[in-house]
PDB file of C-alpha atoms in Angstrom:
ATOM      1  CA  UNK C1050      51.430 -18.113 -29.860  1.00 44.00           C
ATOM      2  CA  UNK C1051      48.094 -19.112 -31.434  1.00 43.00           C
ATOM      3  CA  UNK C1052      45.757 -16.654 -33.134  1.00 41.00           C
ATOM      4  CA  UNK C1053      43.540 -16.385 -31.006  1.00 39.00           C
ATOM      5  CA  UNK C1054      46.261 -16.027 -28.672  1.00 42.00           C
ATOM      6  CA  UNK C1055      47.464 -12.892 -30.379  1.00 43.00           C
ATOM      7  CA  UNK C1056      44.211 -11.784 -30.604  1.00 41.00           C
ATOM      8  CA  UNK C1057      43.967 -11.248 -27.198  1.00 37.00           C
ATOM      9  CA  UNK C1058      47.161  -9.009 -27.073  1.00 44.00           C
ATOM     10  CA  UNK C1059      46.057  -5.380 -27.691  1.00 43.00           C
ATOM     11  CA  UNK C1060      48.137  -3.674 -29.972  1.00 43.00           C
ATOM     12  CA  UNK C1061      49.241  -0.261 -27.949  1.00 39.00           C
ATOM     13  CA  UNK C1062      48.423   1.718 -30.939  1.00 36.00           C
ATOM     14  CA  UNK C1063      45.006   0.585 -30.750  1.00 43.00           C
ATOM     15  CA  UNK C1064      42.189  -0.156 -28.150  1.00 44.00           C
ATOM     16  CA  UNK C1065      40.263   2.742 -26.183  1.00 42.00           C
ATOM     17  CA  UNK C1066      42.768   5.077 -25.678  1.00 45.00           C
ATOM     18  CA  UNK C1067      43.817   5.557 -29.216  1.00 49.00           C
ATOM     19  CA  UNK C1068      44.129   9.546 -30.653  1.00 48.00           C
ATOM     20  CA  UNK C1069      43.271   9.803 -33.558  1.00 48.00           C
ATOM     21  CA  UNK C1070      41.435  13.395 -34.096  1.00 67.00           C
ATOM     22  CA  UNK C1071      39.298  11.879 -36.882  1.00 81.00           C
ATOM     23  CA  UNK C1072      35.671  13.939 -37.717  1.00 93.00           C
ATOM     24  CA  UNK C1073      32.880  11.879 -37.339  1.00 96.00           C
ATOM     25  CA  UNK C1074      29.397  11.359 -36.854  1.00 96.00           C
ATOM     26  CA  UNK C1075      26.645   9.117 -35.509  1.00 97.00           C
ATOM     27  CA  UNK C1076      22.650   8.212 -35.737  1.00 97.00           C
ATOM     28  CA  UNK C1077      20.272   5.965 -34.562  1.00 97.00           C
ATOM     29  CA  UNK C1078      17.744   4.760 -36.949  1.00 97.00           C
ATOM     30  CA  UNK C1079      14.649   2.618 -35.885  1.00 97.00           C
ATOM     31  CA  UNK C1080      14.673  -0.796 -37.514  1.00 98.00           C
ATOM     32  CA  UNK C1081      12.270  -3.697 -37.266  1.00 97.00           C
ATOM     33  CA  UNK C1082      15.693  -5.568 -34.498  1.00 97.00           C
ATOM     34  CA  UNK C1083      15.782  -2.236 -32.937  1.00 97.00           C
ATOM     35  CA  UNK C1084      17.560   1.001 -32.463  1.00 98.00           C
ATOM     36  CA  UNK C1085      21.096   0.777 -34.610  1.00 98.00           C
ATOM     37  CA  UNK C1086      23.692   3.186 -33.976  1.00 98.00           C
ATOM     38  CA  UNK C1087      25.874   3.756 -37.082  1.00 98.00           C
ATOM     39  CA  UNK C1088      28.613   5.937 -36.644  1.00 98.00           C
ATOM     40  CA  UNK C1089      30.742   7.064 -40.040  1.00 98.00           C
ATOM     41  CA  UNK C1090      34.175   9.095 -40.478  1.00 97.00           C
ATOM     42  CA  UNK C1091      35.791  11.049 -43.255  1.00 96.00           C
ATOM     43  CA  UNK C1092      36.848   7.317 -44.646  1.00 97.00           C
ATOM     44  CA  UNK C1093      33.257   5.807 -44.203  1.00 97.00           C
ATOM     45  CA  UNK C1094      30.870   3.806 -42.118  1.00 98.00           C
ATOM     46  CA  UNK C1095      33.160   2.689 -38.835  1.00 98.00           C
ATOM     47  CA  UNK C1096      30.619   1.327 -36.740  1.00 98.00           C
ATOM     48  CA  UNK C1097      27.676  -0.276 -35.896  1.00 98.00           C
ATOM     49  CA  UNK C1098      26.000  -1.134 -32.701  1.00 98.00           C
ATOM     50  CA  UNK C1099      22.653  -3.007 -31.961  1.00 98.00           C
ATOM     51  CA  UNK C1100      20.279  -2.555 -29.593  1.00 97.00           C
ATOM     52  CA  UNK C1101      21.173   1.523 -29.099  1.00 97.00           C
ATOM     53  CA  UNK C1102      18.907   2.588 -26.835  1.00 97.00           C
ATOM     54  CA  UNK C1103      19.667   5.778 -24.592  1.00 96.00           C
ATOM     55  CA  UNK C1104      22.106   3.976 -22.273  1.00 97.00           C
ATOM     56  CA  UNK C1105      24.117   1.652 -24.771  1.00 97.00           C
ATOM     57  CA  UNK C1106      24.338   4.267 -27.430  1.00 97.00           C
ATOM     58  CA  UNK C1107      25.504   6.816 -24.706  1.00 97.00           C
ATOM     59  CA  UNK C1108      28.174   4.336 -24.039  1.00 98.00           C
ATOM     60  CA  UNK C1109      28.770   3.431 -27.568  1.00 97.00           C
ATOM     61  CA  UNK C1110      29.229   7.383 -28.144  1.00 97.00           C
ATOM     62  CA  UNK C1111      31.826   7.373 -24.830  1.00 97.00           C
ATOM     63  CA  UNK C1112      33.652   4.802 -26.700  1.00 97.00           C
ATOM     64  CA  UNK C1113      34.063   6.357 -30.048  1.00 97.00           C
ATOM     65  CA  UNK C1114      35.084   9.291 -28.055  1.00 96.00           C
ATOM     66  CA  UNK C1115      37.857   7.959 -26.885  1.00 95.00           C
ATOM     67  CA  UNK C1116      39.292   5.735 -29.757  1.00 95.00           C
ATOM     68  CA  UNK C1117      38.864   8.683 -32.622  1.00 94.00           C
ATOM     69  CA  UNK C1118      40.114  11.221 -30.251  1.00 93.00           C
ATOM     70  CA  UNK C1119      37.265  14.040 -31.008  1.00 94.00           C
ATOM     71  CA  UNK C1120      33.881  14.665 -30.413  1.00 95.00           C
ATOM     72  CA  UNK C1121      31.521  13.827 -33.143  1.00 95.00           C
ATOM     73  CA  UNK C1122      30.489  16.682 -35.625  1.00 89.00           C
ATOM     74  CA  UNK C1123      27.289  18.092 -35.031  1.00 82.00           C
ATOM     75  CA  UNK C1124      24.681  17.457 -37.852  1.00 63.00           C
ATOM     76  CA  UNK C1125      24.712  20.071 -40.836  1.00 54.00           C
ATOM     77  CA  UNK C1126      21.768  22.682 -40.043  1.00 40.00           C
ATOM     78  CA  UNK C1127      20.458  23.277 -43.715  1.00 40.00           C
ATOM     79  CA  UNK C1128      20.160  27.549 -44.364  1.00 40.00           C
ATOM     80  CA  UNK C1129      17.178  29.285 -44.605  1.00 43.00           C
ATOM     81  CA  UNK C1130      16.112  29.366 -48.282  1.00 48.00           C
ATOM     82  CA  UNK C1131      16.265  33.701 -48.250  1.00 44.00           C
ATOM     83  CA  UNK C1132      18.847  35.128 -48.744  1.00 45.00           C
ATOM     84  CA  UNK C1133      22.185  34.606 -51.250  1.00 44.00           C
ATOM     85  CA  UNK C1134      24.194  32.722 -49.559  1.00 46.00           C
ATOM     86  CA  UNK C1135      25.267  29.041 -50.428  1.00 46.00           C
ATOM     87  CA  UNK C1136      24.743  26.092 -47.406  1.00 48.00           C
ATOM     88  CA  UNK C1137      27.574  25.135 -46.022  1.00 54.00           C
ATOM     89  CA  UNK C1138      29.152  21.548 -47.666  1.00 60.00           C
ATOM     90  CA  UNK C1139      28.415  18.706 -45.353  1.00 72.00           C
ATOM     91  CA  UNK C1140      31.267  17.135 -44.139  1.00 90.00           C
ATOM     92  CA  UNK C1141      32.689  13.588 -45.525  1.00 93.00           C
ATOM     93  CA  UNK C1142      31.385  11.759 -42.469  1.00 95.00           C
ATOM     94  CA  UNK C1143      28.085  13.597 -42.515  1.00 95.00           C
ATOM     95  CA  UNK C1144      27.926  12.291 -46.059  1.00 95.00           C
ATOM     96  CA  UNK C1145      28.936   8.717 -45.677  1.00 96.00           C
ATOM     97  CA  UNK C1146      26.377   8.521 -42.400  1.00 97.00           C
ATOM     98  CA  UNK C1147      23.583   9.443 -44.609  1.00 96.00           C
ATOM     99  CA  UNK C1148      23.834   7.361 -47.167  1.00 97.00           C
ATOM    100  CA  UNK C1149      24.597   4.514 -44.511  1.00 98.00           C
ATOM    101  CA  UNK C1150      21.224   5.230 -42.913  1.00 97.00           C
ATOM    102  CA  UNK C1151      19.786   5.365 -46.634  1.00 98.00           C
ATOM    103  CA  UNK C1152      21.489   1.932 -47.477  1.00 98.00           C
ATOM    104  CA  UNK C1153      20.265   0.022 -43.596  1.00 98.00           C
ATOM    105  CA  UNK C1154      16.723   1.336 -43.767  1.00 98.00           C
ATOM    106  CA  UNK C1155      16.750   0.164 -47.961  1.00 98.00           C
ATOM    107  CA  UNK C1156      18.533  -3.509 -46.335  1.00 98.00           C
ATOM    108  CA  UNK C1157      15.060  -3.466 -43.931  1.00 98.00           C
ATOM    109  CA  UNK C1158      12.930  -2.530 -46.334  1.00 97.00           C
ATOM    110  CA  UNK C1159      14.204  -5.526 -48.329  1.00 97.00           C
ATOM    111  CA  UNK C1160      15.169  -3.480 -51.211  1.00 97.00           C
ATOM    112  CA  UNK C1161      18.893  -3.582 -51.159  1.00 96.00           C
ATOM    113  CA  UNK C1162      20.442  -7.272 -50.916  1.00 97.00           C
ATOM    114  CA  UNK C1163      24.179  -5.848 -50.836  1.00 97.00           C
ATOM    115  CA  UNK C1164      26.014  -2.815 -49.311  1.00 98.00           C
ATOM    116  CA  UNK C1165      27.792  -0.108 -51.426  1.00 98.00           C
ATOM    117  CA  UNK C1166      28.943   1.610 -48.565  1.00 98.00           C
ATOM    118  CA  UNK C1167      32.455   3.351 -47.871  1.00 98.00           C
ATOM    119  CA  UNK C1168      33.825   1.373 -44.967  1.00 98.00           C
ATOM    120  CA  UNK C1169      36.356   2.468 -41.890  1.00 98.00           C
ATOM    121  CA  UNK C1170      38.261  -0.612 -40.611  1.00 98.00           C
ATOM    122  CA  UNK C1171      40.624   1.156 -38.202  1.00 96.00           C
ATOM    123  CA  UNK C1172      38.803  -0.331 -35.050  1.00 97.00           C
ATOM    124  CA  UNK C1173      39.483  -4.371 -36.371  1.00 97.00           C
ATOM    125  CA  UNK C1174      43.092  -4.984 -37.223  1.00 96.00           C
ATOM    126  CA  UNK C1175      45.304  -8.377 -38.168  1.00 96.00           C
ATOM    127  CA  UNK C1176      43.711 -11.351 -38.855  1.00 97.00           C
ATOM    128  CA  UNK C1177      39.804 -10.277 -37.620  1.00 97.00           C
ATOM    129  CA  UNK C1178      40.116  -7.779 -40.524  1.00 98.00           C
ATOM    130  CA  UNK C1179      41.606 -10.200 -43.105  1.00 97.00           C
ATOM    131  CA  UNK C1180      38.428 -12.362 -41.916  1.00 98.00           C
ATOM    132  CA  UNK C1181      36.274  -9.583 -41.715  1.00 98.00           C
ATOM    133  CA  UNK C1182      37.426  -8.300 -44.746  1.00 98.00           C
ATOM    134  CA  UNK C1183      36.522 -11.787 -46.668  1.00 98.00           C
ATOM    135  CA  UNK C1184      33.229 -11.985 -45.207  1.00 98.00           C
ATOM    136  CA  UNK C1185      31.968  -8.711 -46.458  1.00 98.00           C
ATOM    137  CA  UNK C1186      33.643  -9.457 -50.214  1.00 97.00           C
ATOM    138  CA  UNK C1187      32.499 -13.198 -50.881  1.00 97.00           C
ATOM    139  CA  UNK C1188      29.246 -14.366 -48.287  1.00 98.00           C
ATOM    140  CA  UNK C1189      26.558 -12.577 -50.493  1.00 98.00           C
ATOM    141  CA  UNK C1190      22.813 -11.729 -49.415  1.00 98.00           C
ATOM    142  CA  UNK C1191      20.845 -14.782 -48.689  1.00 96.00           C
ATOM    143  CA  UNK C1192      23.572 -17.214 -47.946  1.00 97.00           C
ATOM    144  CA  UNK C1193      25.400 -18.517 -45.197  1.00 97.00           C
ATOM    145  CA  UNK C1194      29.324 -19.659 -44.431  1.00 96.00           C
ATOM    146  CA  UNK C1195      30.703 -21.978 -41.546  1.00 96.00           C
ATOM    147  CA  UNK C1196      33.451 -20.713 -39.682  1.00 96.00           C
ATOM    148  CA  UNK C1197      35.920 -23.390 -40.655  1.00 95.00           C
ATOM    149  CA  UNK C1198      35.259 -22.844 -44.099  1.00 96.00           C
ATOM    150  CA  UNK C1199      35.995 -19.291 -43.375  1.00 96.00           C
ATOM    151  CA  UNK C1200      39.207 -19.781 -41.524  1.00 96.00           C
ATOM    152  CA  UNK C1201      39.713 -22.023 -44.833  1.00 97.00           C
ATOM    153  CA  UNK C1202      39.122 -18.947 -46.769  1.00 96.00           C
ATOM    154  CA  UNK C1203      41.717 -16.715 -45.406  1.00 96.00           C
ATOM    155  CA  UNK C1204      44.344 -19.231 -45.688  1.00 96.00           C
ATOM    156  CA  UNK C1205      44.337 -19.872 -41.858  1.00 95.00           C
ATOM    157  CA  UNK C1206      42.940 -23.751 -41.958  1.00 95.00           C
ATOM    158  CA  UNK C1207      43.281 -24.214 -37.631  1.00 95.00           C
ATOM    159  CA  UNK C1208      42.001 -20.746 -36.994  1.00 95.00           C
ATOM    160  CA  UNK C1209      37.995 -22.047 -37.166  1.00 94.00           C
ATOM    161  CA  UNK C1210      37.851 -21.070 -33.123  1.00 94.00           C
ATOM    162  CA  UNK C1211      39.835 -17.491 -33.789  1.00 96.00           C
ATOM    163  CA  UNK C1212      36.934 -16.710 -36.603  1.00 97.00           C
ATOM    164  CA  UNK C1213      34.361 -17.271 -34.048  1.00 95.00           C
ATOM    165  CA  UNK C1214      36.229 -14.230 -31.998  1.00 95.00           C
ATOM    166  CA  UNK C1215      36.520 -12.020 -35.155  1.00 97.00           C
ATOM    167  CA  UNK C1216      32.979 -12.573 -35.591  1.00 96.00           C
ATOM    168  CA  UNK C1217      32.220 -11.389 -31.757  1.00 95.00           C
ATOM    169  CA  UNK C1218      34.395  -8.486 -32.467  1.00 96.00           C
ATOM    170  CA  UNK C1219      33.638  -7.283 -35.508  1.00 98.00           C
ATOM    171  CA  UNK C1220      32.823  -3.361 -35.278  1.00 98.00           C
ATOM    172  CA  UNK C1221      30.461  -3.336 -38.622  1.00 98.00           C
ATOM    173  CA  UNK C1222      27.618  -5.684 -37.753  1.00 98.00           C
ATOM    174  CA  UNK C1223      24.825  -6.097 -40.139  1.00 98.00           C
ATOM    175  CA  UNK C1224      27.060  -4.433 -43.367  1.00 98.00           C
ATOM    176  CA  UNK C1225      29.816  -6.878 -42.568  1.00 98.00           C
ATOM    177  CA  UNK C1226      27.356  -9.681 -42.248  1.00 98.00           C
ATOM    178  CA  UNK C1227      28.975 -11.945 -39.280  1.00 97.00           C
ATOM    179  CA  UNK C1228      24.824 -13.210 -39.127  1.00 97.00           C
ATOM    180  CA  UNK C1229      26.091 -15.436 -41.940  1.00 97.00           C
ATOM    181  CA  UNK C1230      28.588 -17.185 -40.523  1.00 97.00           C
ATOM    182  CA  UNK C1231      27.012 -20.224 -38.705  1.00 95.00           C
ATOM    183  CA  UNK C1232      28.385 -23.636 -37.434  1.00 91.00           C
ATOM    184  CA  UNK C1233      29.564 -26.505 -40.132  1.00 81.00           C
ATOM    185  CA  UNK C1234      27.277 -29.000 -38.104  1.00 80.00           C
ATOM    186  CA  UNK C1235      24.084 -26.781 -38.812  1.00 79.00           C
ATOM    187  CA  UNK C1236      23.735 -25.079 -35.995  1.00 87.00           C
ATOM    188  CA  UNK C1237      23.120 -21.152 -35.163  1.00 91.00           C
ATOM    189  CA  UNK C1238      26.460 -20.388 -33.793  1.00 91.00           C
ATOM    190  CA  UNK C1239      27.160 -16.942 -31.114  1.00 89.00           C
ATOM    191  CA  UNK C1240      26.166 -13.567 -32.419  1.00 93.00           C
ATOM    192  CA  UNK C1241      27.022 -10.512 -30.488  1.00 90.00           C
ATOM    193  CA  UNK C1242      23.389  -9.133 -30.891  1.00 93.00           C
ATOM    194  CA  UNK C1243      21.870 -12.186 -29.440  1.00 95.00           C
ATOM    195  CA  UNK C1244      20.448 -15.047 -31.093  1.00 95.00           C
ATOM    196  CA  UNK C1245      17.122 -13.426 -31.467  1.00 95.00           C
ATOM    197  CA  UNK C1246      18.617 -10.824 -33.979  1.00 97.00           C
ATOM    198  CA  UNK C1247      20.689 -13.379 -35.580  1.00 97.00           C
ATOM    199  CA  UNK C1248      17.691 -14.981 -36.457  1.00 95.00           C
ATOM    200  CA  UNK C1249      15.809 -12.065 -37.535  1.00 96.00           C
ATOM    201  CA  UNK C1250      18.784 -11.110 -39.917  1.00 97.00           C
ATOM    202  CA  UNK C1251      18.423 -14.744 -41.550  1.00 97.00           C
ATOM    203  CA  UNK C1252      14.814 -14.790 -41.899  1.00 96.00           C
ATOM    204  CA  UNK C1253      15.145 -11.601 -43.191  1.00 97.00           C
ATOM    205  CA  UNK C1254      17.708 -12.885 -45.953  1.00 97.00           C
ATOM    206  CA  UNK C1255      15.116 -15.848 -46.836  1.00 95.00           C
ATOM    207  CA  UNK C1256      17.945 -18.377 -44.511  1.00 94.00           C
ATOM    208  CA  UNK C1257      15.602 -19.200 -42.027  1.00 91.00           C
ATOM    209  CA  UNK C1258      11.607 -19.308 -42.247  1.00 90.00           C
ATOM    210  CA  UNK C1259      10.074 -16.202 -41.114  1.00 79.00           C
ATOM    211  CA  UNK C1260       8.334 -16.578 -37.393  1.00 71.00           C
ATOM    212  CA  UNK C1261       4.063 -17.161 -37.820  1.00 57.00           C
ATOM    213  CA  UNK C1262       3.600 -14.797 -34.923  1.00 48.00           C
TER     214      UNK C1262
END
């Protein structure tokens, strides 16, 4: 069996179905490719989904639902400032989503060029998190990798076609910067948030020249 093959077969421990009773929490901050949903746990930033409008991020929510096996933790009200008693800790997830909104807005603003974030990678497994997991480590800010190169990368030298899937799959968008990874002939290559964001994303990285209008 090939590994793309493979990645085809669902492990049963995984997929939408999966229990896990994890806390977690989501938000949607405005950026200049549109709504992003960024959802965090207790472990850190788990997922990120463009284009999260009412309807997608409803869906996206659904989804998260079902694989964490909770619903997600409502955001910390802060106390009023009378009185003697402490605010409540926020939770871990609470925490990590923050500073993940912090961290994406500073990415946009083009003050941060690389992610310090806490990351989840429970929803990639196998060899899409090995690649994943090399992408986010070694493809820095401004530059770009092509997916044979990557499949070189991760030991896996016939696997340039299997990348291209990890890429499609990968559950951390933007912080695990799949934008980067672009054909060894020069071309593009498939992005999961269309083209057109791709393309913002490398502009926005100095790859590509920025549109006149």
């Amino acid at each position: 069996m090939t590994i793309a093959e493979r990645q085809t077969q669902r492990d049963p421990r995984e997929g939408p179905e999966r229990r896990d009773a994890r806390a977690w929490a989501w938000a949607v901050p405005a950026t200049p490719i549109g709504p992003l949903l960024l959802a965090a746990t207790d472990e850190g930033l788990v997922q990120v989904v463009f284009h999260a409008e009412e309807k997608m991020a409803a869906e996206a929510v659904a989804r998260l639902i079902r694989r964490l096996g909770t619903e997600p933790t409502p955001t910390p009200v802060p106390s009023p400032a009378s009185g003697t008693a402490a605010a409540p800790a926020a939770p871990r997830c609470a925490e990590h989503l923050a500073e993940a909104v912090r961290q994406v807005e500073s990415y946009f603003a083009e003050d941060t060029k690389a992610f310090t974030l806490a990351l989840d990678w429970s929803l990639t497994t196998g060899f899409n998190r090995r690649v994943l997991r090399e992408l986010a480590a070694h493809v820095p800010y401004g530059t770009v990798v092509g997916y044979q190169d990557l499949a070189d990368r991760v030991g896996e030298p016939g696997a340039a076609r299997a990348v291209g899937v990890a890429m499609g799959s990968n559950p951390l968008p933007v912080v695990v910067p799949c934008h980067r990874v672009v054909e060894s002939g020069g071309g593009i290559g498939g992005f999961g948030g269309g083209l057109e964001t791709k393309r913002s994303l490398l502009a926005l990285e100095g790859v590509l020249p920025r549109p006149l209008f």
